[in-house]
Each structure stands twice: as structure tokens, then as C-alpha cells.
Coordinates of C-alpha atoms (C1' of nucleotides) in Angstrom, one line a residue:
Chain A
M263 CA -27.3 -4.0 33.0
A264 CA -28.4 -5.3 30.2
K265 CA -26.8 -2.2 28.1
I266 CA -24.1 -3.1 29.1
D267 CA -24.5 -6.8 27.8
S268 CA -24.9 -5.8 25.4
K269 CA -22.6 -3.3 24.3
Q270 CA -20.0 -5.7 25.9
L271 CA -21.3 -8.5 22.9
K272 CA -21.0 -6.0 19.8
K273 CA -17.1 -5.8 20.5
D274 CA -17.1 -9.3 21.3
K275 CA -19.1 -10.1 17.8
L276 CA -16.2 -7.4 16.2
L277 CA -13.5 -8.7 18.0
E278 CA -14.3 -11.8 17.2
Q279 CA -14.7 -11.2 13.4
G280 CA -11.3 -8.8 13.5
V281 CA -9.6 -12.1 14.5
T282 CA -10.7 -13.8 11.6
L283 CA -9.7 -11.1 9.4
L284 CA -6.6 -10.0 10.2
L285 CA -5.6 -13.7 10.3
E286 CA -6.7 -13.6 6.7
K287 CA -4.9 -10.9 5.7
G288 CA -2.6 -9.0 7.8
Y289 CA -3.0 -6.6 9.7
H290 CA -3.2 -2.9 6.8
A291 CA -4.8 -5.3 3.8
T292 CA -7.6 -5.2 7.0
G293 CA -9.6 -2.5 6.6
L294 CA -12.5 -0.9 9.8
K295 CA -15.0 -1.4 7.4
Q296 CA -14.8 -4.3 6.2
I297 CA -14.4 -5.7 10.0
L298 CA -17.7 -3.2 11.2
D299 CA -19.9 -4.0 7.6
T300 CA -19.5 -8.1 8.1
V301 CA -20.9 -7.6 12.3
Q302 CA -23.9 -4.3 11.2
I303 CA -22.1 -2.9 13.7
P304 CA -22.3 1.2 12.1
K305 CA -18.8 3.1 11.5
G306 CA -19.4 6.1 13.8
S307 CA -19.8 3.2 16.6
F308 CA -16.1 1.6 16.3
Y309 CA -14.7 4.7 18.6
T310 CA -17.1 3.9 21.2
Y311 CA -15.9 -0.4 21.2
F312 CA -12.4 0.9 21.1
D313 CA -9.7 3.6 20.7
S314 CA -7.8 3.0 17.9
K315 CA -7.4 0.4 15.1
E316 CA -4.0 -0.4 16.7
Q317 CA -6.0 -1.0 20.2
F318 CA -7.8 -3.2 18.7
A319 CA -5.5 -5.2 17.3
A320 CA -4.4 -5.4 21.1
E321 CA -7.6 -7.0 21.9
A322 CA -7.7 -8.5 19.5
I323 CA -4.9 -10.9 19.6
N324 CA -6.2 -11.4 22.9
H325 CA -9.0 -12.9 22.4
Y326 CA -7.3 -14.6 19.6
I327 CA -5.2 -16.5 22.6
E328 CA -7.5 -17.0 25.3
P329 CA -9.3 -20.6 23.5
F330 CA -5.5 -21.3 22.9
I331 CA -4.0 -21.6 27.0
L332 CA -7.6 -23.0 27.1
R333 CA -7.4 -25.9 25.3
L334 CA -3.7 -26.3 25.7
S335 CA -4.9 -26.9 29.7
A336 CA -7.2 -28.6 28.7
H337 CA -4.7 -30.7 27.9
L338 CA -2.8 -30.9 31.0
Q339 CA -5.9 -31.1 33.3
N340 CA -5.4 -34.9 33.7
P341 CA -2.3 -35.4 36.3
E342 CA -1.7 -38.4 35.0
L343 CA -0.9 -37.9 31.5
D344 CA 2.2 -37.0 30.8
G345 CA 3.3 -33.6 30.3
L346 CA 4.5 -34.8 27.1
M347 CA 2.1 -36.9 25.5
A348 CA -0.1 -33.9 26.4
L349 CA 1.7 -31.5 24.3
K350 CA 1.6 -34.4 21.3
A351 CA -1.7 -34.8 21.6
Y352 CA -2.4 -30.6 21.3
Y353 CA 0.4 -29.8 18.4
S354 CA -1.7 -32.9 16.4
E355 CA -5.2 -31.7 17.1
L356 CA -3.6 -27.9 15.3
I357 CA -2.2 -29.4 12.7
A358 CA -5.5 -31.9 11.9
E359 CA -7.2 -28.3 12.0
V360 CA -4.7 -25.8 10.4
A361 CA -5.2 -29.1 7.6
Q362 CA -9.0 -28.4 7.0
T363 CA -8.5 -24.8 6.5
G364 CA -6.5 -25.0 3.3
F365 CA -2.7 -23.9 5.1
K366 CA -4.5 -20.0 5.3
G367 CA -3.8 -18.2 8.0
G368 CA -1.7 -19.6 10.5
C369 CA -1.2 -17.8 13.6
L370 CA -2.5 -14.4 14.7
L371 CA 0.3 -14.2 16.8
G372 CA 3.3 -15.0 14.2
N373 CA 1.6 -13.0 11.4
L374 CA 1.6 -9.8 13.9
M375 CA 4.8 -10.3 15.5
G376 CA 6.5 -10.3 11.9
E377 CA 3.9 -7.1 10.6
I378 CA 4.2 -4.7 13.3
G379 CA 5.9 -6.7 16.5
D380 CA 8.6 -3.5 15.6
T381 CA 6.1 -0.7 14.9
S382 CA 3.6 -0.8 17.5
S383 CA 4.1 -0.4 20.3
L384 CA 0.6 -1.4 21.4
C385 CA 0.8 -4.6 20.0
R386 CA 3.7 -5.4 20.8
D387 CA 3.1 -5.0 24.5
A388 CA 0.2 -6.9 23.9
L389 CA 2.3 -9.6 21.7
L390 CA 4.6 -9.9 24.6
N391 CA 1.8 -10.4 27.2
A392 CA 0.5 -13.2 24.5
V393 CA 3.6 -15.3 24.0
A394 CA 3.9 -15.0 27.6
R395 CA 1.8 -16.7 28.5
Y396 CA 1.4 -19.4 25.9
S397 CA 5.0 -20.4 26.7
D398 CA 4.3 -20.9 30.2
L399 CA 2.4 -23.3 30.2
Q400 CA 4.6 -24.8 27.6
K401 CA 7.4 -24.1 30.5
I402 CA 4.7 -26.5 32.9
A403 CA 4.3 -28.8 30.7
L404 CA 7.9 -30.1 29.3
E405 CA 8.6 -29.6 33.4
R406 CA 5.9 -32.2 33.6
G407 CA 7.8 -34.2 31.2
Q408 CA 10.6 -34.4 33.1
Q409 CA 9.2 -34.8 36.5
Q410 CA 8.2 -37.7 35.0
G411 CA 10.9 -39.2 33.0
S412 CA 9.8 -38.8 29.5
V413 CA 11.8 -35.6 29.3
R414 CA 15.4 -34.6 29.3
V415 CA 16.0 -33.2 32.4
D416 CA 19.9 -31.6 30.9
R417 CA 18.3 -28.3 29.2
S418 CA 15.6 -25.9 30.7
A419 CA 12.3 -26.4 30.5
Q420 CA 12.0 -23.0 29.1
A421 CA 14.5 -22.5 26.7
M422 CA 12.9 -26.1 25.7
A423 CA 8.6 -24.3 25.6
D424 CA 10.8 -21.4 23.4
L425 CA 12.7 -24.0 21.5
M426 CA 9.0 -25.5 20.6
L427 CA 7.9 -22.0 19.9
N428 CA 9.7 -20.6 17.1
G429 CA 9.8 -23.7 15.3
W430 CA 6.5 -24.4 15.3
Q431 CA 6.1 -19.9 14.5
G432 CA 8.8 -20.9 11.8
A433 CA 6.9 -24.4 10.3
L434 CA 4.0 -22.3 10.4
L435 CA 5.3 -19.6 7.7
R436 CA 6.9 -23.0 5.5
M437 CA 2.9 -24.5 5.5
K438 CA 2.0 -20.7 4.3
V439 CA 4.7 -21.3 1.1
E440 CA 4.5 -24.5 1.0
Q441 CA 0.7 -25.1 1.8
S442 CA 1.9 -28.4 3.0
V443 CA 1.2 -29.4 6.8
S444 CA 4.7 -31.4 6.3
P445 CA 6.9 -28.9 8.3
L446 CA 5.0 -28.8 11.5
Q447 CA 4.6 -32.2 11.3
A448 CA 8.6 -32.4 10.8
V449 CA 9.4 -29.7 13.8
C450 CA 6.7 -31.5 16.2
Q451 CA 8.7 -34.9 14.9
D452 CA 12.1 -33.4 15.3
L453 CA 11.2 -31.7 19.6
L454 CA 8.8 -33.9 20.5
D455 CA 9.5 -37.5 19.5
D456 CA 13.9 -36.8 19.5
Y457 CA 15.1 -33.7 20.8
F458 CA 13.3 -33.1 24.2
R459 CA 13.0 -36.7 25.2
A460 CA 14.6 -38.1 28.7
Chain B
M82 CA 23.6 -0.4 -24.6
A83 CA 23.7 2.6 -22.4
K84 CA 20.5 2.8 -22.5
I85 CA 19.6 -0.6 -21.4
D86 CA 23.1 -0.6 -18.3
S87 CA 21.1 3.1 -17.3
K88 CA 17.4 1.6 -17.2
Q89 CA 18.7 -1.6 -15.1
L90 CA 21.1 0.6 -12.8
K91 CA 17.6 2.3 -12.2
K92 CA 15.4 -1.7 -11.5
D93 CA 18.4 -1.9 -9.1
K94 CA 17.8 1.7 -7.5
L95 CA 14.5 0.5 -7.0
L96 CA 14.3 -2.8 -6.0
E97 CA 17.5 -2.2 -3.5
Q98 CA 15.6 0.7 -1.4
G99 CA 12.5 -1.4 -2.1
V100 CA 13.9 -3.6 -0.1
T101 CA 15.0 -1.3 2.6
L102 CA 11.3 -0.6 2.8
L103 CA 9.8 -3.4 2.6
L104 CA 11.7 -4.7 5.3
E105 CA 10.9 -1.7 7.5
K106 CA 7.7 -2.0 7.0
G107 CA 6.1 -4.3 5.1
Y108 CA 4.5 -4.9 2.2
H109 CA 1.2 -3.3 3.0
A110 CA 2.8 0.4 4.6
T111 CA 5.6 0.7 1.8
G112 CA 3.2 2.4 -1.2
L113 CA 4.9 2.4 -4.3
K114 CA 5.8 6.9 -4.0
Q115 CA 7.8 6.5 -1.0
I116 CA 10.4 4.1 -2.7
L117 CA 9.7 6.3 -5.9
D118 CA 10.8 8.9 -4.4
T119 CA 13.2 8.0 -2.1
V120 CA 15.7 7.4 -5.1
Q121 CA 14.1 10.0 -7.5
I122 CA 12.3 7.6 -10.0
P123 CA 8.6 9.6 -11.5
K124 CA 6.0 8.2 -10.1
G125 CA 4.6 7.5 -13.8
S126 CA 7.9 5.5 -14.8
F127 CA 7.1 2.6 -12.3
Y128 CA 5.2 0.5 -15.0
T129 CA 8.3 0.6 -17.6
Y130 CA 10.3 -1.1 -14.8
F131 CA 7.7 -3.5 -13.3
D132 CA 4.3 -4.4 -13.6
S133 CA 2.6 -4.3 -10.7
K134 CA 3.8 -4.2 -7.0
E135 CA 3.1 -8.0 -6.7
Q136 CA 5.6 -8.1 -9.3
F137 CA 8.0 -5.4 -7.7
A138 CA 7.9 -7.9 -4.5
A139 CA 8.6 -10.7 -6.3
E140 CA 11.7 -9.1 -8.2
A141 CA 12.9 -7.3 -4.4
I142 CA 12.7 -10.8 -2.1
N143 CA 15.3 -12.6 -5.1
H144 CA 17.0 -9.4 -4.9
Y145 CA 17.0 -9.7 -1.2
I146 CA 18.3 -13.5 -0.4
E147 CA 21.3 -12.9 -3.2
P148 CA 23.3 -11.2 -0.8
F149 CA 22.4 -14.1 2.2
I150 CA 23.2 -17.0 -0.8
L151 CA 26.9 -15.3 -1.1
R152 CA 27.8 -15.0 2.5
L153 CA 27.1 -18.6 3.4
S154 CA 29.2 -19.5 0.6
A155 CA 31.5 -17.9 0.9
H156 CA 31.8 -19.0 4.3
L157 CA 31.8 -23.1 3.0
Q158 CA 34.6 -22.1 0.7
N159 CA 37.1 -23.5 2.0
P160 CA 36.5 -26.9 1.9
E161 CA 39.0 -27.7 5.0
L162 CA 36.4 -25.9 6.7
D163 CA 34.7 -27.9 8.8
G164 CA 30.1 -27.4 7.8
L165 CA 29.8 -26.8 11.3
M166 CA 31.9 -24.7 12.2
A167 CA 30.3 -22.3 9.3
L168 CA 27.2 -22.3 9.7
K169 CA 28.2 -21.4 13.2
A170 CA 30.0 -17.4 12.0
Y171 CA 27.9 -17.0 9.4
Y172 CA 25.2 -16.6 12.2
S173 CA 27.1 -15.4 14.3
E174 CA 27.8 -12.5 12.2
L175 CA 24.0 -12.1 10.7
I176 CA 23.4 -11.9 14.7
A177 CA 25.6 -9.1 15.3
E178 CA 24.1 -6.9 12.5
V179 CA 20.6 -7.0 13.5
A180 CA 21.9 -6.4 17.1
Q181 CA 23.0 -2.8 15.9
T182 CA 20.5 -2.3 13.5
G183 CA 18.3 -2.2 16.5
F184 CA 16.5 -5.1 16.4
K185 CA 14.3 -3.8 13.4
G186 CA 13.1 -5.2 10.6
G187 CA 14.1 -9.2 10.9
C188 CA 13.8 -11.4 7.3
L189 CA 12.7 -9.6 4.3
L190 CA 11.5 -13.8 3.7
G191 CA 10.2 -14.5 6.7
N192 CA 8.2 -11.2 6.8
L193 CA 6.6 -11.3 3.2
M194 CA 5.5 -14.9 3.5
G195 CA 3.8 -14.6 7.3
E196 CA 1.9 -11.3 5.2
I197 CA 1.2 -11.6 1.4
G198 CA 2.9 -15.9 1.5
D199 CA -0.9 -17.5 1.6
T200 CA -2.2 -14.8 -0.7
S201 CA 0.2 -14.0 -3.6
S202 CA 0.6 -17.1 -5.6
L203 CA 3.3 -14.5 -7.9
C204 CA 5.7 -14.3 -4.5
R205 CA 4.9 -17.2 -3.1
D206 CA 6.7 -18.4 -6.2
A207 CA 9.4 -16.5 -5.7
L208 CA 9.9 -16.9 -1.1
L209 CA 9.5 -20.8 -2.2
N210 CA 12.4 -20.4 -4.8
A211 CA 14.1 -18.3 -2.5
V212 CA 13.5 -20.6 0.5
A213 CA 14.3 -23.6 -1.5
R214 CA 18.3 -22.2 -2.6
Y215 CA 18.8 -21.0 1.2
S216 CA 17.7 -24.1 2.7
D217 CA 19.3 -25.9 0.4
L218 CA 22.6 -24.7 1.2
Q219 CA 22.6 -25.2 4.6
K220 CA 22.1 -28.7 3.7
I221 CA 25.2 -28.6 1.8
A222 CA 26.7 -26.9 5.1
L223 CA 25.4 -29.8 7.9
E224 CA 26.2 -32.8 4.5
R225 CA 29.5 -31.6 5.0
G226 CA 29.2 -31.8 8.7
Q227 CA 28.3 -35.1 8.4
Q228 CA 31.5 -35.7 6.4
Q229 CA 33.8 -34.3 8.8
G230 CA 31.8 -36.1 11.4
S231 CA 31.1 -33.0 14.1
V232 CA 27.1 -33.5 13.0
R233 CA 25.2 -36.4 13.5
V234 CA 23.6 -38.4 10.6
D235 CA 20.9 -40.2 12.4
R236 CA 19.3 -37.5 11.1
S237 CA 18.8 -36.4 7.4
A238 CA 21.0 -32.8 6.9
Q239 CA 17.6 -32.1 5.1
A240 CA 15.5 -32.4 7.3
M241 CA 18.4 -30.6 9.9
A242 CA 18.2 -27.5 7.1
D243 CA 14.3 -26.4 7.5
L244 CA 14.9 -27.1 11.3
M245 CA 17.3 -24.0 11.4
L246 CA 15.5 -22.1 8.8
N247 CA 12.3 -22.3 11.4
G248 CA 13.4 -22.1 14.4
W249 CA 15.8 -18.9 13.1
Q250 CA 13.1 -17.6 11.6
G251 CA 10.2 -17.6 15.1
A252 CA 13.4 -16.5 16.8
L253 CA 13.7 -13.4 14.8
L254 CA 9.7 -13.2 15.7
R255 CA 10.3 -13.5 18.8
M256 CA 13.4 -10.2 19.2
K257 CA 11.4 -8.0 17.2
V258 CA 8.8 -8.1 20.2
E259 CA 11.5 -9.0 23.1
Q260 CA 13.7 -6.6 21.5
S261 CA 16.6 -8.9 22.1
V262 CA 18.8 -11.1 20.6
S263 CA 19.1 -13.8 23.0
P264 CA 16.2 -15.7 21.0
L265 CA 18.4 -16.0 18.1
Q266 CA 21.3 -17.0 20.6
A267 CA 19.0 -19.2 21.9
V268 CA 18.0 -21.0 18.8
C269 CA 21.9 -21.0 17.3
Q270 CA 22.7 -22.8 20.5
D271 CA 20.5 -25.7 20.7
L272 CA 20.6 -26.8 17.5
L273 CA 23.9 -26.0 15.8
D274 CA 26.2 -26.8 19.5
D275 CA 23.4 -29.2 20.5
Y276 CA 21.0 -30.9 18.7
F277 CA 22.9 -31.2 15.2
R278 CA 26.2 -32.9 17.2
A279 CA 28.0 -36.3 16.3
Chain C
dC18 C1' -49.4 11.5 36.0
dG19 C1' -48.1 14.5 31.1
dG20 C1' -45.3 17.0 27.6
dG21 C1' -42.1 20.5 26.9
dA22 C1' -37.0 21.0 28.1
dT23 C1' -32.1 19.3 27.9
dT24 C1' -29.2 15.3 27.9
dA25 C1' -27.2 10.7 26.1
dT26 C1' -26.5 8.2 22.4
dG27 C1' -25.6 6.8 18.0
dC28 C1' -24.0 7.0 13.4
dG29 C1' -24.1 8.4 8.6
dA30 C1' -21.7 11.6 5.7
dC31 C1' -17.8 13.6 5.2
dC32 C1' -12.2 14.6 5.8
dG33 C1' -7.3 15.0 4.2
dG34 C1' -4.8 12.0 2.4
dT35 C1' -2.5 8.0 0.1
dC36 C1' -3.0 3.9 -2.3
dG37 C1' -1.8 1.0 -7.2
dT38 C1' -2.6 1.7 -11.9
dC39 C1' -3.4 4.6 -16.2
dT40 C1' -3.4 7.6 -20.2
dG41 C1' -1.9 11.2 -23.0
dG42 C1' 0.7 15.0 -23.6
dT43 C1' 6.1 15.6 -23.8
dT44 C1' 10.7 14.5 -24.6
dT45 C1' 14.4 12.4 -26.7
dG46 C1' 17.1 10.3 -30.2
dT47 C1' 17.5 9.2 -35.0
Chain D
dA252 C1' 9.2 14.2 -39.7
dC253 C1' 8.4 10.6 -36.7
dA254 C1' 8.4 6.7 -33.4
dA255 C1' 9.5 5.5 -29.5
dA256 C1' 10.6 5.9 -24.5
dC257 C1' 8.9 8.9 -20.5
dC258 C1' 7.2 11.2 -16.8
dA259 C1' 2.9 14.4 -14.4
dG260 C1' -0.4 14.4 -13.6
dA261 C1' -5.4 12.6 -12.4
dC262 C1' -8.1 8.8 -12.1
dG263 C1' -11.1 6.1 -8.4
dA264 C1' -11.2 3.5 -5.1
dC265 C1' -10.5 3.2 0.5
dC266 C1' -7.8 4.8 4.2
dG267 C1' -8.1 5.4 9.6
dG268 C1' -10.5 8.1 11.7
dT269 C1' -13.9 12.8 13.2
dC270 C1' -18.8 15.1 13.5
dG271 C1' -22.6 17.1 13.6
dC272 C1' -26.8 16.4 13.0
dA273 C1' -31.4 12.8 14.6
dT274 C1' -33.3 10.2 17.3
dA275 C1' -33.7 8.4 21.6
dA276 C1' -33.3 8.7 26.9
dT277 C1' -33.7 11.3 31.1
dC278 C1' -35.8 14.8 33.2
dC279 C1' -38.4 18.5 36.0
dC280 C1' -42.7 20.8 36.1
dG281 C1' -46.8 22.0 36.4

DNA sequence: CGGGATTATGCGACCGGTCGTCTGGTTTGT
DNA sequence: ACAAACCAGACGACCGGTCGCATAATCCCG
């Protein structure tokens, strides 16, 4: 049992560091050796934890999105709080954080969708699942906003959630090259403060 | 002179094939050898045309965006045509084309922004320039729509152009993993048919 | 309970291959 | 004959992945 725990611990450490490096440099520019070295796990052991680099990336995707799901869920815990306000608060937090990290990395989901989303079916499935879960949560937030009267009802919550997600991903790309959070602020303002408003 | 032309010709062939492969597999997954082989130019000659792979990619970015600029410009040539309608026609064309290619590749600008936009300053500059030119053109289209009364005037054309671009880039990512053009259609409908409308 | 035999685990060295880049001999043109 | 242009091949580095050895754990029998 202690063995299993230790194994799971190391696996988590690999995933943790993997997420960091994948986010920083992308899939093809990140070598397994680099990940293994920084967490002091021998090269030969990698394949006891994962079947391949590709499958490792797929697991990293799930490992990455979990905290975001939890964070957004936390904002939605209070059923009194307006759904739209919760979304705004959540995105404000994200913007503040990314500003501190120097506009590097962006979103692992977006980066990997662009780099290998159309070439690795393993990762594509993981990405699909992660995006679906994330999108669903935003849909729920917007639905609540609709019930509370702050969000327009003549467009489906799902459609708005998708638009928000897409706009955010595009803004993250712009952020990278413009080295500024203003694209992120703009998309939040345009959509959350205007377009989605009832 | 014939020499210079021949050199420029080969350089263009390299860029042409480079764009194809970069679009298909990304920056790090594309090897120079593969590009050189398919256009039958010896490996040793590469550095007579370009200083480095990175600089090659930067030139490929410019080479890539040019046709899109021209295409959109063509739609805007007729000053009678409504700016918003021109945009819609342009994007409809793009959607029809990408559907034929099997949802592969997407947009080179978006892909490279995600993969190396925050790590290669050379490419970042090229991306910034390309995006700015492309964005400006869309701003002009929207401005014309505003003058013609089809586009709302309480938001700046620049802000709407940015939102359109960001939403489109995000939708391209979704397209890759969902293997469908519906994200593209959705973003066009949401923005061009509703949000931007006067 | 002790200790040799056997199985399971861990991991460093190494595989074939490819990477981006460079150099020096060869060809070409004048 | 000479200079410039060109390019084959090599370079060192690194890739993802494999494999056989060394160590550790387990078992079995005296």
C-alpha cells in the first residue's frame, strides 16, 4: 500500500512537472529526459508510469484542467451569487495571475489543441473531454445568470459558453505575442459586460 | 539577373512548402530536411537562403498571410458592397475550404502564436506584424459597415475586429479537436449576424 | 529461523534515427 | 587562373523508446 502510494506520488510529480514544461515549451519541444531529471526519476522508470509520451501528455491534460474546474466550481458554490458575476470574478483572477507570470504559457488546452489537436488522437480525446467539462461548467454559470435575469435568454447558454471559451483562447494567443493582458480584458469586457448581458 | 530570379524562385518554393508543413505539423515537428527534400534543394544550401530555421519561420509567416490579405482586400474592392456582407462572404469561403481539407492545420498564425509566440522573439515580431495587418483590414471592413449603417457604432471597429479574430482563432482550435466546422460557423453567426449588427 | 534459490523491480547505458548547423572540397562563371 | 557560389556530408546533440544487468524482495526448504 505504501508502495502504491509512493508510485502514485511519483506519477503525480511527473505530471505536475510535465504540465509546467508542456505549458512553457509545448509538446514537441519538451523532452522526457528534462521532465524526469527535474523530478529525479530515472529515465528507465518512465514507462512503468506511462505507456508513451503521447499518453503522458493526455494524462497531463486531465491533471491540468482539474484545478480550473475546482476554482470555477468554488465560485459557483454560493447559490445566491449571480452566475455572471461569478464568471467575471473567476476570469479576473485568471487575468491577475497570468499578468504575474509574464504572459508566458497561456492555456495548456489551447496550446495542445493547436500543436497536436489534429495529429494525436489520444490527446485529442483527452482535450475533447477536458474542454467539454470546462465548457459545461461555464454553461451552468450562464444558465444561472439567465434564471437570475442578468444574462440574456434569447441565446443558449451553451452557445455563449462556447463563444466565451473561443474568445478567451484567441485572446491568450494575442497575449503571447503582444505581451499584454489587454486582449484578455477586452474579451471579458466585450462578452461578459455587454454581449451576454440581459 | 537570371541567377537572382532563380534564387528567389527557389526561396519561394521553400517558403511555400515550409508553410504547408508548418501548418500541418507545427514548428518543432517540422524538420528542415523534410522541407528541403520535397522541393529538391540540397540541405547544405539552406543557409544561403535563410539565416536559421527561426528566421525561415518568420518569413514563412509573412508568406502565409499575404494571400489572406489579398483575398479579403478583393472582397472589399467594390466600395458599394456592404462591409459586413464582405466579411461574411470572406469567412464563408474560408469555412468551405477548411471543410474540404479535413479540419487539419487551421491557421498558421494561430498555431505559431501558441507554439512559439512566447519563446521566439523573431517569430513573435513577424506574427505581430502579420496579425496587425490582417486585423487592420477587418477593422476597415467594419468601419465601412458602420458608415453604411449595418454595423453598430457604439463599439469601436478595432475592438470588434479583435474580438472577431480572437473568436475565430479559438474556434479553429475547437475545430481541430471536434473535427467539425460548426465552431467556425457558430462564431461567425454569433458575431457577424448578431453582436456586430447595428 | 536461516539462507540459498528464484522471481520481481529499478534503472543506466544504449538503440536507431533526426535535429539544426557548419565546413571544406567541388563546380561554375568570368 | 581565380573568385564566388554551391552543396555533400559530417558534426555533436538530443530524441523517444528498449533492454539486460544489478539490486532487492520473496519464497522454500532444511
